[in-house]
């Protein structure tokens, strides 16, 4: 007989999400799962529509990462219409995508994940936000964050046509080229982004890595899992957000799979559990063995940490320098093959900042590429293949769009594997492990449990809702303790 | 031109997620009614938190229209919570962003010029998880109610809504 603890942080502004913790008879943790609500009917909503509408429909799935959906959809259309974009169009797409990464990773670090460290993991919840970061680091950092977001949102709008829901992606290319004046502005923005990224890495180094307690949190066993890792790499096995092959390494770091996005169904299957509508993707080989670590379990992880773990190196100099420092810090030196992965999930925050620097540097490389102002940004499509599969690295994991159409390009089937979905099993495992360490014989310190569990899922930067804008309701965080019959025997809440 | 615009009206929502689009529907209609009226900018926005705060920068007065889901709320009910009420919901459980209260405080601390008056209209939604471009019936009926309230608040002579409801 199991007891069940329900942590229910539902305010619609943040997106729905609920954590279920099942206790065993001894009052220890039996299992833990993250649950999010199902958004229904997307496939039906799309069927019968012209496939070329997908880049502007799918970017409305989510107010957080519309750029990622826009790009995956656009790349799927390239395949569907058998068209290869001109080189300048591919570079514009990647430039746009790099600016998006800078804003997304910046926001996560300063507003979401970073406060756990910068303000402190045991600080009052109302302080563990960007306001707490400002109080700790200084007012100027708030201004820097706002300036960073503003200048990159402007670039996103310039390149993508709109600031939130971009519209420039088209099968075979990009709808507009850029002028020299625009290029100069993008270059200046990229240079500022590099400075800002380096500054942010310094903050991490000073406040987190040089603090023994925080370093222990990052390097300790509480947030450690030995799983497979997934990410996209270029032809030299270097990190790439926009294009390349999907690479999977095993828990020892050896290359396990490397495949084109079109082959995803050969390697990835989705597990359905009776207690949730969530799907849990896993590697077909070795297969689903439950929510467990190890080489025999098909559970994998697709996050900034995962992307660094699958990359042999990073393609830009400063990011590579920090990548080497990162590997050295965790002692992951190659031993007869690839270097072992970093399994400490809290290191994801650091990995995210290295990616931030990579995105900024890549932005500069592209902005100074002589081809970037080329007017040749479109290859017109001439046929419909009937199938289009495209992928990108969304900030929170590998994103795949799969479309099937009739001979006129009208949609007959749509399947998406979104970034967070890849990590559903891993997130549940991290929550369970955090809870296991803190809940013994049904005893726990409420605040500590809540804080650590929040940290466990926040490191994955999960996307819990595609309607993240609605005004908040009145249920910030509720924890219910239920007896074996399911009745609530104790309840507490956090209002923030 | 921006210097002449003192008020911003923002409709928040996902345009393809059923009742979640109610804020967008209201401001589309409002934009039609306010055609020719100076000093008011009407905008659709698809993301909240810091991005919403950033959209408010530079305006003296702001109106926000959005969907809301409350425990036991009756679909179509129109609320007009004060921003102060939102501070009570401030928390750190956000996975992607700050909530509006934190975002506003963040902006003010960073020295941004934010509206001195922010009014919020929220419509209790029935369905915010199904992909559809239609509102449910009770929420649909709330659209003209909110619209009239907002127009009254803005204190402008506005025309009739015409064809902006789809």
XYZ file of C-alpha atoms in Angstrom:
662
model
C 0.000 0.000 0.000
C 1.399 3.374 -0.968
C 0.796 6.881 0.242
C 0.793 9.672 -2.210
C 2.065 13.220 -1.816
C 0.826 15.672 -4.348
C 2.715 18.897 -5.013
C 0.561 21.054 -7.183
C 2.157 24.276 -8.377
C -0.656 25.431 -10.583
C -0.709 29.031 -11.480
C -1.428 29.458 -15.113
C 1.141 32.166 -15.512
C 3.815 29.586 -14.908
C 2.039 26.778 -16.630
C 0.369 23.765 -15.156
C 2.503 21.176 -13.508
C 2.146 18.738 -10.711
C 4.584 16.504 -8.942
C 3.346 13.221 -7.565
C 5.424 11.519 -4.912
C 4.396 8.012 -3.949
C 5.523 6.820 -0.529
C 6.055 3.178 0.361
C 4.843 1.505 3.532
C 7.933 2.586 5.434
C 7.343 6.213 4.610
C 10.198 6.332 2.125
C 9.872 7.444 -1.479
C 8.684 4.735 -3.841
C 8.410 6.843 -6.967
C 8.066 10.402 -8.178
C 6.669 11.814 -11.371
C 6.245 15.157 -13.004
C 2.859 15.576 -14.591
C 1.771 18.273 -16.992
C -1.585 18.748 -18.662
C -2.272 17.489 -22.106
C -2.931 20.027 -24.802
C -5.469 18.257 -26.907
C -6.117 18.049 -30.580
C -3.075 19.652 -32.142
C -2.819 16.959 -34.781
C -6.490 17.274 -35.687
C -6.134 21.038 -35.726
C -3.418 20.728 -38.367
C -4.841 18.000 -40.571
C -6.149 19.136 -43.918
C -4.189 22.385 -43.817
C -1.451 23.225 -46.301
C 1.846 22.070 -44.839
C 3.483 25.409 -45.574
C 1.339 26.919 -42.806
C 3.149 24.831 -40.188
C 5.999 27.252 -39.409
C 3.463 29.884 -38.361
C 1.023 27.475 -36.691
C 3.487 25.441 -34.683
C 5.261 28.493 -33.350
C 1.994 29.235 -31.559
C 2.189 25.990 -29.626
C 4.366 27.715 -27.117
C 4.983 31.293 -26.051
C 8.390 30.348 -24.712
C 10.228 28.847 -27.653
C 8.291 29.700 -30.822
C 11.580 30.206 -32.656
C 12.479 26.553 -32.144
C 9.144 25.309 -33.485
C 9.359 27.746 -36.378
C 12.784 26.460 -37.322
C 12.008 22.741 -36.975
C 8.853 23.234 -39.036
C 10.735 25.159 -41.709
C 13.373 22.455 -41.945
C 10.669 19.778 -42.177
C 9.222 21.702 -45.129
C 12.631 21.732 -46.833
C 12.447 17.937 -46.854
C 8.772 17.791 -47.682
C 9.295 19.940 -50.759
C 12.715 18.432 -51.582
C 14.429 21.772 -51.649
C 17.854 22.745 -50.394
C 18.074 26.371 -49.201
C 20.923 28.539 -50.467
C 23.906 28.792 -48.166
C 23.065 32.390 -47.173
C 19.557 31.333 -46.128
C 20.926 28.597 -43.892
C 23.280 31.114 -42.319
C 20.472 33.622 -41.750
C 18.411 30.922 -40.103
C 21.275 29.993 -37.799
C 21.981 33.644 -37.050
C 18.360 34.184 -36.075
C 18.435 31.009 -34.015
C 21.601 32.050 -32.204
C 20.015 35.342 -31.121
C 17.074 33.341 -29.788
C 19.415 31.115 -27.793
C 21.093 34.123 -26.221
C 17.774 35.485 -24.940
C 16.441 32.119 -23.815
C 19.531 30.991 -21.908
C 19.984 34.446 -20.377
C 16.434 34.459 -19.080
C 16.742 30.984 -17.660
C 19.926 31.714 -15.787
C 18.959 35.039 -14.263
C 15.236 34.554 -13.725
C 14.828 30.833 -13.198
C 17.740 28.522 -12.546
C 20.377 30.957 -11.383
C 18.484 32.264 -8.355
C 18.732 28.825 -6.753
C 22.490 29.364 -6.590
C 22.996 33.097 -6.678
C 20.455 33.754 -3.962
C 20.916 30.354 -2.382
C 19.076 27.026 -2.427
C 17.630 27.543 1.033
C 16.664 31.181 0.646
C 12.957 32.011 1.065
C 11.071 31.196 -2.139
C 9.971 34.797 -2.591
C 13.649 35.767 -2.746
C 14.717 33.064 -5.189
C 13.900 34.972 -8.307
C 15.434 37.669 -10.415
C 14.723 40.268 -7.737
C 16.859 38.289 -5.327
C 19.590 38.110 -7.956
C 19.553 41.895 -8.277
C 19.750 42.319 -4.529
C 22.690 39.926 -4.380
C 24.652 40.935 -7.465
C 23.585 44.538 -7.849
C 21.163 46.679 -9.763
C 23.359 46.875 -12.824
C 22.885 43.192 -13.536
C 19.149 43.769 -13.902
C 19.802 46.498 -16.422
C 22.231 44.247 -18.288
C 19.666 41.442 -18.501
C 17.027 43.807 -19.831
C 19.461 45.309 -22.324
C 20.520 41.861 -23.512
C 16.946 40.769 -24.059
C 16.033 44.008 -25.801
C 18.881 44.039 -28.289
C 18.394 40.384 -29.187
C 14.627 40.656 -29.455
C 15.269 43.449 -31.906
C 17.536 41.201 -33.983
C 14.970 38.392 -33.827
C 12.330 40.786 -35.121
C 14.660 42.128 -37.795
C 15.520 38.670 -39.087
C 12.320 36.795 -38.364
C 9.756 39.442 -39.243
C 8.067 39.394 -35.841
C 9.363 39.517 -32.317
C 7.459 36.610 -30.822
C 6.018 34.526 -33.613
C 8.531 34.642 -36.448
C 7.353 34.368 -40.019
C 10.479 34.373 -42.186
C 11.029 30.623 -42.482
C 9.894 29.160 -45.791
C 10.545 25.868 -47.558
C 13.784 26.352 -49.421
C 15.022 29.352 -47.503
C 14.266 32.561 -45.689
C 11.856 35.275 -46.768
C 14.245 38.210 -46.526
C 17.895 39.020 -46.813
C 19.635 41.637 -44.693
C 21.264 44.926 -45.621
C 24.784 45.953 -44.705
C 23.369 48.417 -42.160
C 21.447 45.605 -40.495
C 24.501 43.369 -40.571
C 26.556 46.002 -38.776
C 23.947 46.232 -36.032
C 23.854 42.459 -35.648
C 27.635 42.347 -35.411
C 27.609 44.982 -32.668
C 24.923 43.043 -30.813
C 26.903 39.837 -31.088
C 29.994 41.501 -29.636
C 27.973 42.770 -26.676
C 26.506 39.305 -26.249
C 29.965 37.780 -25.995
C 30.949 40.267 -23.301
C 27.722 39.584 -21.451
C 28.195 35.805 -21.699
C 31.710 36.013 -20.323
C 30.471 38.228 -17.510
C 27.743 35.707 -16.716
C 30.211 32.828 -16.660
C 32.328 34.864 -14.267
C 29.321 35.297 -11.982
C 28.821 31.540 -12.018
C 32.462 30.984 -11.254
C 32.583 33.514 -8.430
C 29.284 32.893 -6.733
C 28.647 29.219 -7.407
C 31.830 27.359 -8.205
C 33.954 29.165 -5.621
C 31.372 28.601 -2.890
C 32.098 25.192 -1.302
C 28.454 24.599 -0.354
C 27.166 25.382 -3.818
C 29.953 23.438 -5.449
C 28.979 20.440 -3.345
C 25.423 20.830 -4.596
C 26.656 20.737 -8.195
C 29.153 17.922 -7.765
C 27.375 15.828 -5.118
C 25.376 12.674 -5.722
C 21.915 14.082 -5.042
C 21.475 15.200 -8.620
C 23.522 12.548 -10.408
C 22.222 10.113 -13.028
C 24.145 7.871 -15.405
C 22.010 7.816 -18.531
C 22.383 8.116 -22.282
C 22.712 11.632 -23.711
C 21.392 13.113 -26.937
C 22.253 16.213 -28.958
C 22.967 17.499 -32.445
C 26.514 17.701 -33.781
C 28.093 18.868 -37.027
C 30.278 16.744 -39.289
C 33.184 17.183 -36.868
C 31.070 16.150 -33.877
C 30.897 19.723 -32.622
C 27.844 21.208 -30.915
C 25.321 22.692 -33.321
C 21.882 24.080 -32.498
C 20.599 24.441 -36.035
C 21.668 21.422 -38.060
C 23.644 18.208 -38.175
C 23.237 14.625 -37.072
C 21.624 13.543 -33.841
C 24.247 11.843 -31.728
C 23.645 9.643 -28.699
C 26.418 8.625 -26.311
C 26.161 5.896 -23.700
C 26.722 6.422 -19.968
C 30.446 5.789 -20.481
C 30.647 8.422 -23.210
C 31.065 6.135 -26.222
C 29.130 6.999 -29.333
C 26.040 4.824 -29.308
C 24.041 6.230 -32.216
C 24.396 8.900 -34.866
C 21.539 9.420 -37.240
C 19.701 11.823 -39.459
C 16.531 13.307 -37.945
C 14.497 11.480 -40.599
C 15.476 8.191 -38.929
C 14.287 9.190 -35.475
C 11.490 6.628 -35.343
C 14.004 3.833 -35.899
C 15.775 4.746 -32.692
C 13.212 6.437 -30.459
C 9.985 4.973 -29.112
C 7.502 6.508 -26.702
C 6.364 4.834 -23.528
C 2.870 5.429 -22.191
C 2.187 4.887 -18.498
C -1.319 4.213 -17.203
C -1.186 6.965 -14.573
C -0.369 9.865 -16.854
C -1.050 11.209 -20.303
C 2.621 12.093 -20.670
C 4.699 10.136 -23.112
C 8.177 9.009 -22.162
C 10.511 8.720 -25.148
C 13.268 6.114 -24.810
C 15.915 4.456 -26.944
C 14.438 1.389 -28.672
C 17.727 -0.336 -28.049
C 18.284 -1.034 -25.116
C 14.545 -0.491 -24.589
C 12.338 0.641 -21.731
C 13.414 -0.809 -18.374
C 11.621 1.650 -16.148
C 12.738 4.893 -14.541
C 16.279 3.702 -13.938
C 19.851 4.711 -14.745
C 22.454 2.728 -16.559
C 23.455 1.371 -19.939
C 20.676 -1.227 -19.887
C 17.989 1.431 -19.548
C 16.726 3.286 -22.599
C 16.251 6.503 -20.616
C 18.171 9.378 -22.156
C 18.600 13.059 -21.520
C 18.570 15.938 -24.038
C 19.631 19.180 -22.361
C 22.513 21.653 -22.496
C 24.519 19.190 -20.390
C 23.589 16.376 -22.769
C 24.681 18.454 -25.759
C 28.083 19.068 -24.224
C 28.339 15.380 -23.384
C 27.787 14.340 -27.003
C 30.109 17.005 -28.437
C 33.772 16.295 -29.007
C 34.448 20.012 -28.931
C 32.765 23.366 -29.487
C 33.234 25.254 -32.725
C 34.007 28.683 -31.280
C 37.219 29.553 -29.417
C 36.030 31.069 -26.138
C 33.255 28.532 -25.683
C 35.769 25.754 -26.344
C 38.038 27.261 -23.690
C 35.219 27.198 -21.151
C 34.173 23.725 -22.273
C 37.685 22.476 -21.487
C 37.559 24.155 -18.090
C 34.182 22.505 -17.477
C 35.522 19.056 -18.371
C 38.581 19.600 -16.234
C 36.457 20.666 -13.273
C 34.599 17.360 -13.391
C 37.713 15.343 -14.206
C 36.311 13.930 -17.412
C 39.488 13.292 -19.354
C 39.454 10.892 -22.301
C 40.638 7.430 -21.361
C 41.199 5.370 -24.482
C 38.232 6.822 -26.325
C 35.778 9.655 -25.809
C 35.842 11.506 -22.536
C 33.273 10.270 -20.025
C 30.111 12.363 -19.733
C 29.416 14.703 -16.833
C 26.552 13.018 -15.017
C 25.953 15.697 -12.390
C 22.671 17.181 -13.482
C 23.177 20.450 -11.602
C 26.076 21.066 -13.968
C 23.388 21.713 -16.576
C 23.296 25.321 -15.353
C 26.982 25.725 -16.132
C 26.600 23.929 -19.450
C 23.791 26.335 -20.342
C 26.118 29.289 -19.835
C 28.783 27.724 -22.040
C 26.101 27.327 -24.680
C 25.185 30.976 -24.149
C 28.749 31.944 -24.970
C 28.804 29.598 -27.951
C 25.591 31.133 -29.299
C 27.026 34.632 -28.923
C 30.263 33.709 -30.651
C 28.464 31.847 -33.418
C 26.290 34.920 -33.909
C 29.414 36.994 -34.451
C 30.883 34.462 -36.866
C 27.730 34.508 -38.943
C 27.301 38.289 -38.767
C 30.795 38.733 -40.172
C 30.441 36.050 -42.816
C 30.813 37.719 -46.254
C 27.868 35.709 -47.542
C 25.407 36.843 -44.869
C 24.125 39.830 -46.888
C 23.664 37.797 -50.048
C 20.253 38.336 -51.651
C 20.164 34.653 -52.632
C 18.002 33.353 -49.812
C 15.452 31.103 -51.486
C 15.396 27.958 -53.586
C 11.918 27.510 -54.961
C 10.379 24.094 -54.350
C 9.098 22.102 -57.308
C 7.795 18.861 -55.883
C 6.008 17.350 -52.907
C 7.655 14.261 -51.470
C 4.828 13.534 -49.052
C 7.066 13.318 -45.973
C 9.003 16.018 -44.166
C 11.000 15.536 -40.975
C 13.014 18.368 -39.483
C 14.884 18.818 -36.243
C 16.762 21.463 -34.288
C 18.159 21.676 -30.812
C 15.561 23.587 -28.818
C 17.079 25.091 -25.666
C 15.420 22.354 -23.653
C 16.150 19.389 -25.928
C 16.097 17.910 -29.406
C 12.932 19.002 -31.206
C 11.506 16.950 -34.083
C 8.666 17.826 -36.434
C 7.322 15.066 -38.672
C 4.707 15.764 -41.354
C 3.001 13.494 -43.875
C 0.968 15.036 -46.694
C -0.964 14.086 -49.771
C 0.352 14.823 -53.255
C -0.822 18.436 -52.977
C 0.987 19.067 -49.722
C -2.100 18.912 -47.509
C -1.350 17.514 -44.071
C -2.438 13.972 -43.299
C -0.282 13.260 -40.254
C 1.654 15.346 -37.750
C 3.957 14.103 -35.013
C 6.111 16.271 -32.769
C 8.683 15.279 -30.169
C 9.320 18.458 -28.230
C 12.405 19.249 -26.208
C 11.006 18.725 -22.744
C 9.343 15.436 -23.723
C 12.747 13.836 -24.239
C 13.510 14.496 -20.613
C 10.262 13.419 -18.965
C 11.727 10.204 -17.591
C 14.967 11.877 -16.526
C 13.084 14.676 -14.763
C 11.003 12.167 -12.840
C 14.154 10.325 -11.834
C 15.809 13.506 -10.605
C 12.768 14.480 -8.558
C 12.650 11.016 -7.071
C 16.298 11.100 -6.131
C 16.014 14.534 -4.543
C 12.964 13.392 -2.584
C 14.605 10.127 -1.527
C 17.434 11.988 0.116
C 15.091 14.162 2.114
C 12.061 12.063 2.970
C 12.672 9.230 5.409
C 9.941 7.309 7.207
C 7.484 9.906 6.077
C 9.435 12.612 7.860
C 10.636 15.668 6.019
C 11.427 19.312 6.375
C 8.813 20.929 4.249
C 10.798 23.872 2.907
C 13.894 21.829 2.168
C 11.942 19.191 0.287
C 10.112 21.747 -1.791
C 13.266 23.693 -2.573
C 15.277 20.678 -3.667
C 12.454 19.248 -5.746
C 12.020 22.569 -7.474
C 15.713 22.641 -8.202
C 15.565 19.092 -9.546
C 13.045 19.900 -12.244
C 14.100 23.472 -12.877
C 17.578 22.439 -14.013
C 15.933 20.791 -17.024
C 14.149 24.052 -17.850
C 11.004 22.048 -18.600
C 8.312 23.534 -20.767
C 5.160 22.807 -18.818
C 2.654 24.757 -20.767
C 2.063 26.268 -24.122
C -0.186 28.908 -22.667
C 2.264 30.470 -20.304
C 0.723 33.890 -20.411
C -2.628 33.534 -18.719
C -3.112 35.356 -15.490
C -2.452 33.454 -12.295
C -5.152 31.683 -10.392
C -5.013 31.185 -6.679
C -3.147 27.932 -6.170
C 0.568 28.637 -6.131
C 1.881 25.453 -4.537
C -0.072 22.854 -2.635
C 1.285 19.715 -1.032
C -1.174 17.078 0.014
C -0.285 14.040 2.064
C -2.645 11.210 1.416
C -3.242 8.091 3.430
C -3.320 4.699 1.729
C -6.978 5.204 0.938
C -6.200 8.425 -0.864
C -7.604 10.784 1.756
C -5.679 13.958 2.474
C -4.280 13.716 5.976
C -2.038 16.752 5.853
C -1.761 19.707 3.605
C 0.503 22.696 3.279
C 1.004 25.327 0.664
C 3.505 27.849 -0.494
C 2.299 31.177 -1.746
C 5.706 32.469 -2.657
C 4.746 59.093 -32.853
C 5.370 56.927 -29.793
C 5.622 60.040 -27.597
C 1.967 60.766 -28.257
C 0.848 57.299 -27.213
C 0.067 57.291 -23.519
C -1.965 54.132 -23.131
C -1.345 50.582 -24.211
C -4.006 47.900 -24.292
C -2.615 44.380 -24.431
C -4.558 41.249 -25.213
C -2.696 38.184 -23.978
C -3.298 34.707 -25.262
C -2.590 31.817 -27.531
C -4.640 32.371 -30.678
C -5.113 28.657 -31.355
C -5.857 27.386 -27.859
C -9.605 27.852 -27.437
C -10.555 30.189 -24.582
C -6.949 31.148 -24.044
C -7.463 33.504 -26.977
C -10.153 35.593 -25.288
C -7.781 38.481 -24.589
C -6.751 38.562 -28.219
C -10.373 38.538 -29.343
C -11.200 41.482 -27.130
C -8.336 43.626 -28.357
C -8.940 42.782 -32.016
C -12.427 44.117 -31.612
C -11.159 47.031 -29.581
C -8.668 47.976 -32.282
C -11.556 48.238 -34.685
C -13.590 50.380 -32.311
C -10.666 52.656 -31.581
C -9.771 53.310 -35.195
C -9.000 56.970 -35.539
C -8.486 57.440 -31.802
C -5.084 58.882 -30.918
C -3.011 58.144 -27.858
C -3.923 54.479 -27.453
C -1.913 51.568 -28.783
C -3.606 48.194 -29.013
C -1.397 45.152 -29.137
C -1.651 41.374 -29.136
C 0.907 39.546 -27.040
C 1.505 35.832 -26.809
C 3.769 35.616 -23.807
C 3.596 36.879 -20.245
C 6.100 37.561 -17.495
C 9.140 39.620 -18.381
C 8.057 39.979 -21.985
C 4.743 41.429 -20.876
C 6.537 43.864 -18.595
C 8.820 44.872 -21.462
C 5.791 45.602 -23.618
C 4.541 48.084 -21.017
C 7.692 50.191 -21.024
C 7.190 53.832 -21.958
C 3.441 54.018 -21.405
C 1.637 56.003 -18.726
C -1.329 53.682 -18.508
C -1.917 50.044 -19.389
C -4.821 47.675 -19.812
C -4.253 43.911 -19.898
C -6.931 41.463 -20.993
C -6.358 37.751 -20.501
C -7.901 34.423 -19.657
C -7.854 33.150 -16.111
C -8.507 29.794 -14.508
C -9.598 29.782 -10.889
C -10.770 26.972 -8.682
C -14.482 26.523 -9.190
C -14.784 29.629 -11.340
C -17.790 29.951 -13.652
C -16.744 30.141 -17.325
C -17.307 33.574 -18.770
C -17.089 35.374 -15.423
C -15.283 38.664 -15.817
C -12.846 39.732 -13.119
C -10.917 42.920 -12.751
C -8.185 42.129 -10.253
C -5.896 44.859 -9.048
C -2.220 44.459 -9.738
C -1.777 44.395 -5.980
C -3.756 41.156 -5.931
C -1.224 39.636 -8.262
C 1.534 40.273 -5.795
C -0.140 37.775 -3.519
C 0.410 35.120 -6.132
C 4.071 35.825 -6.553
C 6.065 32.653 -6.318
C 9.147 31.034 -7.673
C 7.669 27.950 -9.227
C 7.898 29.400 -12.666
C 9.738 27.160 -15.025
C 10.300 29.733 -17.709
C 9.716 33.210 -16.563
C 8.839 35.534 -13.763
C 5.191 36.232 -13.076
C 3.825 39.684 -13.756
C 4.302 40.960 -10.240
C 7.957 39.992 -10.136
C 8.494 41.176 -13.684
C 7.066 44.620 -12.880
C 9.200 44.966 -9.802
C 12.212 43.813 -11.807
C 11.549 46.452 -14.440
C 11.126 49.212 -11.889
C 14.311 48.220 -10.083
C 16.135 48.307 -13.398
C 14.928 51.838 -13.971
C 12.416 51.195 -16.727
C 9.568 53.627 -17.125
C 6.481 51.562 -16.457
C 2.830 52.613 -16.346
C 1.637 54.241 -13.159
C -1.791 52.747 -13.718
C -2.330 49.144 -14.810
C -5.827 47.723 -15.113
C -6.497 44.061 -15.706
C -9.531 42.318 -17.084
C -9.610 38.544 -16.843
C -12.212 36.165 -18.205
C -12.733 32.796 -16.563
C -11.915 30.215 -19.214
C -13.506 26.812 -19.652
C -11.080 25.211 -22.089
C -7.450 26.229 -22.373
C -6.047 22.885 -23.412
C -7.755 22.150 -26.731
C -6.382 23.502 -29.982
C -9.147 25.479 -31.625
C -9.745 28.958 -32.976
C -13.167 29.158 -31.314
C -14.086 30.332 -27.842
C -16.539 28.310 -25.804
C -19.985 29.821 -25.656
C -19.863 31.457 -22.210
C -16.471 32.957 -22.860
C -17.640 34.227 -26.235
C -20.492 36.022 -24.490
C -18.038 37.736 -22.173
C -16.184 39.417 -25.037
C -18.585 42.370 -25.521
C -18.867 42.791 -21.751
C -15.121 43.224 -21.350
C -14.976 45.339 -24.452
C -17.517 47.813 -23.116
C -15.767 47.921 -19.744
C -12.425 48.667 -21.335
C -13.847 51.341 -23.613
C -15.513 52.988 -20.617
C -12.255 52.875 -18.713
C -10.356 54.390 -21.599
C -12.871 57.204 -21.689
C -12.994 57.488 -25.431
C -15.797 57.696 -27.921
C -15.451 54.458 -29.819
C -17.207 53.018 -32.821
C -18.969 49.672 -32.985
C -17.106 46.431 -33.377
C -17.435 45.135 -36.877
C -16.222 41.806 -38.078
C -13.341 41.450 -35.695
C -14.765 38.528 -33.816
C -13.321 35.692 -35.833
